[in-house]
Amino acid sequence: MKFFIDTADLDEIRDLAATGLLDGVTTNPSLIAKSGRDMLEVIREICDVVPGDVSAEVTAMDYHNMVREGQRLANIADNVVVKVPLTMDGLKACRTLSNEGTKVNVTLCFSAAQALLAAKAGATYISPFVGRLDDIGTPGMQLIEDIVDIYLNYPDLETEVLVASIRSPMHLVDAAKVGAHVATLPPSVLRQLFSHPLTDKGLADFMADWEKTGQSIMDAGGQDAASESTG
Ligand code: E4P
């Protein structure tokens, strides 16, 4: 499963990219607004930091201007993926950009029927929004399972399911269980994945016992260590 992070905050991206666990980044107009930065500049910098796919969203509402904006965004760097909304114009733009060799992420997907249309339009990624469905009392993860199942019925469809609007580690685990290809995680959720209270407790206990020995690995070994240091 690929891990993307869902942010336009360069400090977060640099920090998390250093873990070696990041496969890409997703942004949207709200995240760009939150960064307070020029969109083209910030996307260029993200593409320099993360070699994987970086989604940049068009803001035009009509086909013609979506394609123009998409072409401009795609020219920023080789790893830009153009994000378009799941509307009729968005899917027309998806087909055109995809025919031109540009990767497209179709966003704001809330039904399996929409996901099927996006795949037929040549989307590289479909982004169903789990958290926003949960928010209105509809089980978001059921949609992920449905889309994964439907795509499996048609091996010719190459679209990958990119689980968006993730709010918790359980969303990620459930998405992995049903076989979603990608999860885009808010940085705070990615950080949460590392933690477990039993890891913290176990480590504290090991360190307390180790301190009692008075040893240091770098100083241990007697004769072996002496020969190592002289080569
Ligand atoms: C990512 O591509 C989406 O824009 C994002 O995951 C939406 O998340 P939200 O519902 O928390 O805003």
GROMACS .gro file of C-alpha atoms and ligand atoms in nm:
model
  243
    1MET     CA    1   0.000   0.000   0.000
    2LYS     CA    2   0.131   0.344  -0.090
    3PHE     CA    3   0.133   0.621   0.173
    4PHE     CA    4   0.074   0.980   0.060
    5ILE     CA    5   0.043   1.278   0.294
    6ASP     CA    6  -0.238   1.526   0.261
    7THR     CA    7  -0.080   1.868   0.318
    8ALA     CA    8   0.091   2.164   0.152
    9ASP     CA    9   0.304   2.235   0.461
   10LEU     CA   10   0.665   2.203   0.341
   11ASP     CA   11   0.809   2.164   0.693
   12GLU     CA   12   0.581   1.866   0.759
   13ILE     CA   13   0.658   1.720   0.416
   14ARG     CA   14   1.037   1.748   0.463
   15ASP     CA   15   1.019   1.600   0.811
   16LEU     CA   16   0.803   1.303   0.710
   17ALA     CA   17   0.986   1.244   0.379
   18ALA     CA   18   1.302   1.187   0.586
   19THR     CA   19   1.140   0.870   0.731
   20GLY     CA   20   1.160   0.710   0.385
   21LEU     CA   21   0.793   0.611   0.418
   22LEU     CA   22   0.637   0.868   0.186
   23ASP     CA   23   0.526   0.767  -0.162
   24GLY     CA   24   0.356   1.094  -0.256
   25VAL     CA   25   0.162   1.403  -0.153
   26THR     CA   26  -0.192   1.526  -0.213
   27THR     CA   27  -0.305   1.887  -0.193
   28ASN     CA   28  -0.635   2.063  -0.253
   29PRO     CA   29  -0.737   2.431  -0.275
   30SER     CA   30  -0.813   2.442   0.100
   31LEU     CA   31  -0.467   2.306   0.188
   32ILE     CA   32  -0.298   2.554  -0.049
   33ALA     CA   33  -0.499   2.837   0.112
   34LYS     CA   34  -0.390   2.714   0.457
   35SER     CA   35  -0.022   2.724   0.349
   36GLY     CA   36  -0.062   3.095   0.261
   37ARG     CA   37   0.179   3.042  -0.031
   38ASP     CA   38   0.176   3.083  -0.410
   39MET     CA   39   0.034   2.757  -0.547
   40LEU     CA   40   0.279   2.699  -0.833
   41GLU     CA   41   0.577   2.773  -0.609
   42VAL     CA   42   0.462   2.543  -0.332
   43ILE     CA   43   0.385   2.255  -0.572
   44ARG     CA   44   0.730   2.295  -0.734
   45GLU     CA   45   0.899   2.276  -0.393
   46ILE     CA   46   0.694   1.972  -0.288
   47CYS     CA   47   0.791   1.798  -0.615
   48ASP     CA   48   1.160   1.864  -0.537
   49VAL     CA   49   1.130   1.710  -0.191
   50VAL     CA   50   0.915   1.406  -0.279
   51PRO     CA   51   0.998   1.211  -0.597
   52GLY     CA   52   0.660   1.032  -0.595
   53ASP     CA   53   0.325   1.155  -0.725
   54VAL     CA   54   0.218   1.503  -0.609
   55SER     CA   55  -0.147   1.594  -0.670
   56ALA     CA   56  -0.226   1.957  -0.762
   57GLU     CA   57  -0.591   2.048  -0.812
   58VAL     CA   58  -0.743   2.261  -1.088
   59THR     CA   59  -0.983   2.533  -0.976
   60ALA     CA   60  -1.168   2.603  -1.304
   61MET     CA   61  -1.520   2.463  -1.324
   62ASP     CA   62  -1.546   2.421  -1.704
   63TYR     CA   63  -1.379   2.164  -1.928
   64HIS     CA   64  -1.177   2.408  -2.142
   65ASN     CA   65  -1.021   2.593  -1.851
   66MET     CA   66  -0.970   2.275  -1.648
   67VAL     CA   67  -0.759   2.136  -1.931
   68ARG     CA   68  -0.560   2.463  -1.961
   69GLU     CA   69  -0.496   2.473  -1.586
   70GLY     CA   70  -0.415   2.101  -1.582
   71GLN     CA   71  -0.156   2.147  -1.858
   72ARG     CA   72   0.001   2.436  -1.667
   73LEU     CA   73   0.017   2.232  -1.345
   74ALA     CA   74   0.156   1.927  -1.529
   75ASN     CA   75   0.439   2.143  -1.666
   76ILE     CA   76   0.565   2.223  -1.315
   77ALA     CA   77   0.739   1.886  -1.275
   78ASP     CA   78   0.731   1.530  -1.407
   79ASN     CA   79   0.574   1.399  -1.085
   80VAL     CA   80   0.271   1.630  -1.085
   81VAL     CA   81  -0.063   1.451  -1.092
   82VAL     CA   82  -0.349   1.680  -1.199
   83LYS     CA   83  -0.649   1.663  -0.969
   84VAL     CA   84  -0.994   1.726  -1.115
   85PRO     CA   85  -1.336   1.718  -0.946
   86LEU     CA   86  -1.583   1.441  -1.018
   87THR     CA   87  -1.816   1.640  -1.244
   88MET     CA   88  -1.901   1.587  -1.610
   89ASP     CA   89  -1.653   1.859  -1.710
   90GLY     CA   90  -1.396   1.713  -1.471
   91LEU     CA   91  -1.421   1.369  -1.629
   92LYS     CA   92  -1.401   1.514  -1.981
   93ALA     CA   93  -1.084   1.695  -1.871
   94CYS     CA   94  -0.960   1.371  -1.716
   95ARG     CA   95  -0.994   1.192  -2.050
   96THR     CA   96  -0.815   1.470  -2.241
   97LEU     CA   97  -0.528   1.506  -1.993
   98SER     CA   98  -0.491   1.133  -1.961
   99ASN     CA   99  -0.475   1.096  -2.343
  100GLU     CA  100  -0.195   1.355  -2.336
  101GLY     CA  101   0.002   1.131  -2.097
  102THR     CA  102  -0.073   1.327  -1.778
  103LYS     CA  103  -0.163   1.137  -1.461
  104VAL     CA  104  -0.502   1.242  -1.323
  105ASN     CA  105  -0.648   1.209  -0.973
  106VAL     CA  106  -1.029   1.237  -0.975
  107THR     CA  107  -1.139   1.383  -0.643
  108LEU     CA  108  -1.460   1.436  -0.443
  109CYS     CA  109  -1.589   1.083  -0.512
  110PHE     CA  110  -1.880   0.976  -0.293
  111SER     CA  111  -2.032   0.680  -0.482
  112ALA     CA  112  -1.926   0.359  -0.654
  113ALA     CA  113  -2.100   0.471  -0.974
  114GLN     CA  114  -1.884   0.786  -0.980
  115ALA     CA  115  -1.573   0.571  -0.928
  116LEU     CA  116  -1.666   0.354  -1.226
  117LEU     CA  117  -1.707   0.665  -1.445
  118ALA     CA  118  -1.366   0.797  -1.336
  119ALA     CA  119  -1.198   0.469  -1.424
  120LYS     CA  120  -1.361   0.475  -1.769
  121ALA     CA  121  -1.235   0.833  -1.810
  122GLY     CA  122  -0.877   0.709  -1.765
  123ALA     CA  123  -0.812   0.830  -1.409
  124THR     CA  124  -0.482   0.721  -1.256
  125TYR     CA  125  -0.636   0.759  -0.910
  126ILE     CA  126  -0.991   0.782  -0.777
  127SER     CA  127  -1.023   0.964  -0.442
  128PRO     CA  128  -1.326   0.855  -0.237
  129PHE     CA  129  -1.367   1.065   0.080
  130VAL     CA  130  -1.415   0.834   0.377
  131GLY     CA  131  -1.429   1.086   0.664
  132ARG     CA  132  -1.680   1.319   0.498
  133LEU     CA  133  -1.916   1.023   0.439
  134ASP     CA  134  -1.879   0.912   0.802
  135ASP     CA  135  -1.960   1.271   0.903
  136ILE     CA  136  -2.305   1.243   0.745
  137GLY     CA  137  -2.375   0.900   0.894
  138THR     CA  138  -2.288   0.695   0.583
  139PRO     CA  139  -2.016   0.431   0.632
  140GLY     CA  140  -1.725   0.561   0.424
  141MET     CA  141  -1.527   0.238   0.437
  142GLN     CA  142  -1.812   0.046   0.272
  143LEU     CA  143  -1.760   0.268  -0.033
  144ILE     CA  144  -1.389   0.181  -0.045
  145GLU     CA  145  -1.470  -0.190  -0.029
  146ASP     CA  146  -1.732  -0.154  -0.306
  147ILE     CA  147  -1.494   0.033  -0.537
  148VAL     CA  148  -1.209  -0.214  -0.481
  149ASP     CA  149  -1.447  -0.504  -0.554
  150ILE     CA  150  -1.589  -0.343  -0.868
  151TYR     CA  151  -1.247  -0.259  -1.011
  152LEU     CA  152  -1.133  -0.619  -0.945
  153ASN     CA  153  -1.416  -0.740  -1.170
  154TYR     CA  154  -1.262  -0.550  -1.463
  155PRO     CA  155  -0.886  -0.615  -1.476
  156ASP     CA  156  -0.854  -0.377  -1.774
  157LEU     CA  157  -0.927  -0.082  -1.543
  158GLU     CA  158  -0.595   0.047  -1.415
  159THR     CA  159  -0.727   0.315  -1.180
  160GLU     CA  160  -0.593   0.295  -0.824
  161VAL     CA  161  -0.814   0.354  -0.521
  162LEU     CA  162  -0.668   0.644  -0.320
  163VAL     CA  163  -0.846   0.665   0.014
  164ALA     CA  164  -0.894   1.032   0.105
  165SER     CA  165  -1.044   1.225   0.397
  166ILE     CA  166  -0.880   0.987   0.644
  167ARG     CA  167  -0.929   1.091   1.006
  168SER     CA  168  -0.774   0.812   1.215
  169PRO     CA  169  -0.531   0.518   1.213
  170MET     CA  170  -0.833   0.282   1.203
  171HIS     CA  171  -0.938   0.431   0.870
  172LEU     CA  172  -0.595   0.338   0.734
  173VAL     CA  173  -0.602  -0.016   0.875
  174ASP     CA  174  -0.955  -0.077   0.742
  175ALA     CA  175  -0.856   0.060   0.399
  176ALA     CA  176  -0.555  -0.176   0.391
  177LYS     CA  177  -0.775  -0.472   0.491
  178VAL     CA  178  -1.004  -0.420   0.190
  179GLY     CA  179  -0.707  -0.379  -0.046
  180ALA     CA  180  -0.706  -0.006  -0.129
  181HIS     CA  181  -0.394   0.084  -0.326
  182VAL     CA  182  -0.312   0.419  -0.161
  183ALA     CA  183  -0.401   0.613   0.152
  184THR     CA  184  -0.348   0.987   0.185
  185LEU     CA  185  -0.294   1.073   0.548
  186PRO     CA  186  -0.301   1.402   0.734
  187PRO     CA  187   0.049   1.439   0.889
  188SER     CA  188  -0.100   1.405   1.241
  189VAL     CA  189  -0.249   1.064   1.152
  190LEU     CA  190   0.079   0.943   0.999
  191ARG     CA  191   0.257   1.042   1.322
  192GLN     CA  192  -0.005   0.857   1.528
  193LEU     CA  193   0.074   0.533   1.341
  194PHE     CA  194   0.416   0.508   1.507
  195SER     CA  195   0.282   0.519   1.863
  196HIS     CA  196   0.164   0.247   2.097
  197PRO     CA  197   0.165   0.279   2.477
  198LEU     CA  198   0.309  -0.073   2.511
  199THR     CA  199   0.599   0.025   2.283
  200ASP     CA  200   0.672   0.323   2.510
  201LYS     CA  201   0.643   0.116   2.826
  202GLY     CA  202   0.849  -0.173   2.689
  203LEU     CA  203   1.124   0.061   2.578
  204ALA     CA  204   1.132   0.241   2.914
  205ASP     CA  205   1.164  -0.096   3.093
  206PHE     CA  206   1.443  -0.217   2.862
  207MET     CA  207   1.637   0.107   2.909
  208ALA     CA  208   1.599   0.100   3.287
  209ASP     CA  209   1.739  -0.257   3.298
  210TRP     CA  210   2.017  -0.171   3.056
  211GLU     CA  211   2.127   0.125   3.268
  212LYS     CA  212   2.171  -0.112   3.564
  213THR     CA  213   2.439  -0.305   3.369
  214GLY     CA  214   2.655   0.009   3.340
  215GLN     CA  215   2.746  -0.102   2.986
  216SER     CA  216   2.762   0.087   2.656
  217ILE     CA  217   2.748  -0.104   2.326
  218MET     CA  218   3.020   0.116   2.180
  219ASP     CA  219   3.252   0.043   2.473
  220ALA     CA  220   3.159  -0.326   2.512
  221GLY     CA  221   3.346  -0.623   2.365
  222GLY     CA  222   3.692  -0.594   2.529
  223GLN     CA  223   3.950  -0.751   2.295
  224ASP     CA  224   3.705  -0.758   1.997
  225ALA     CA  225   3.639  -0.386   2.027
  226ALA     CA  226   4.011  -0.308   2.047
  227SER     CA  227   4.083  -0.507   1.728
  228GLU     CA  228   3.787  -0.347   1.549
  229SER     CA  229   3.919   0.002   1.620
  230THR     CA  230   4.271  -0.084   1.497
  231GLY     CA  231   4.123  -0.253   1.187
  232E4P     C1  232  -0.727   1.461  -0.054
  232E4P     O1  233  -0.700   1.444  -0.169
  232E4P     C2  234  -0.853   1.525  -0.008
  232E4P     O2  235  -0.865   1.651  -0.062
  232E4P     C3  236  -0.855   1.527   0.142
  232E4P     O3  237  -0.816   1.399   0.191
  232E4P     C4  238  -0.984   1.573   0.203
  232E4P     O4  239  -0.978   1.557   0.343
  232E4P     P1  240  -1.080   1.628   0.444
  232E4P     O5  241  -1.216   1.569   0.424
  232E4P     O6  242  -1.025   1.599   0.580
  232E4P     O7  243  -1.078   1.775   0.409
   0.00000   0.00000   0.00000
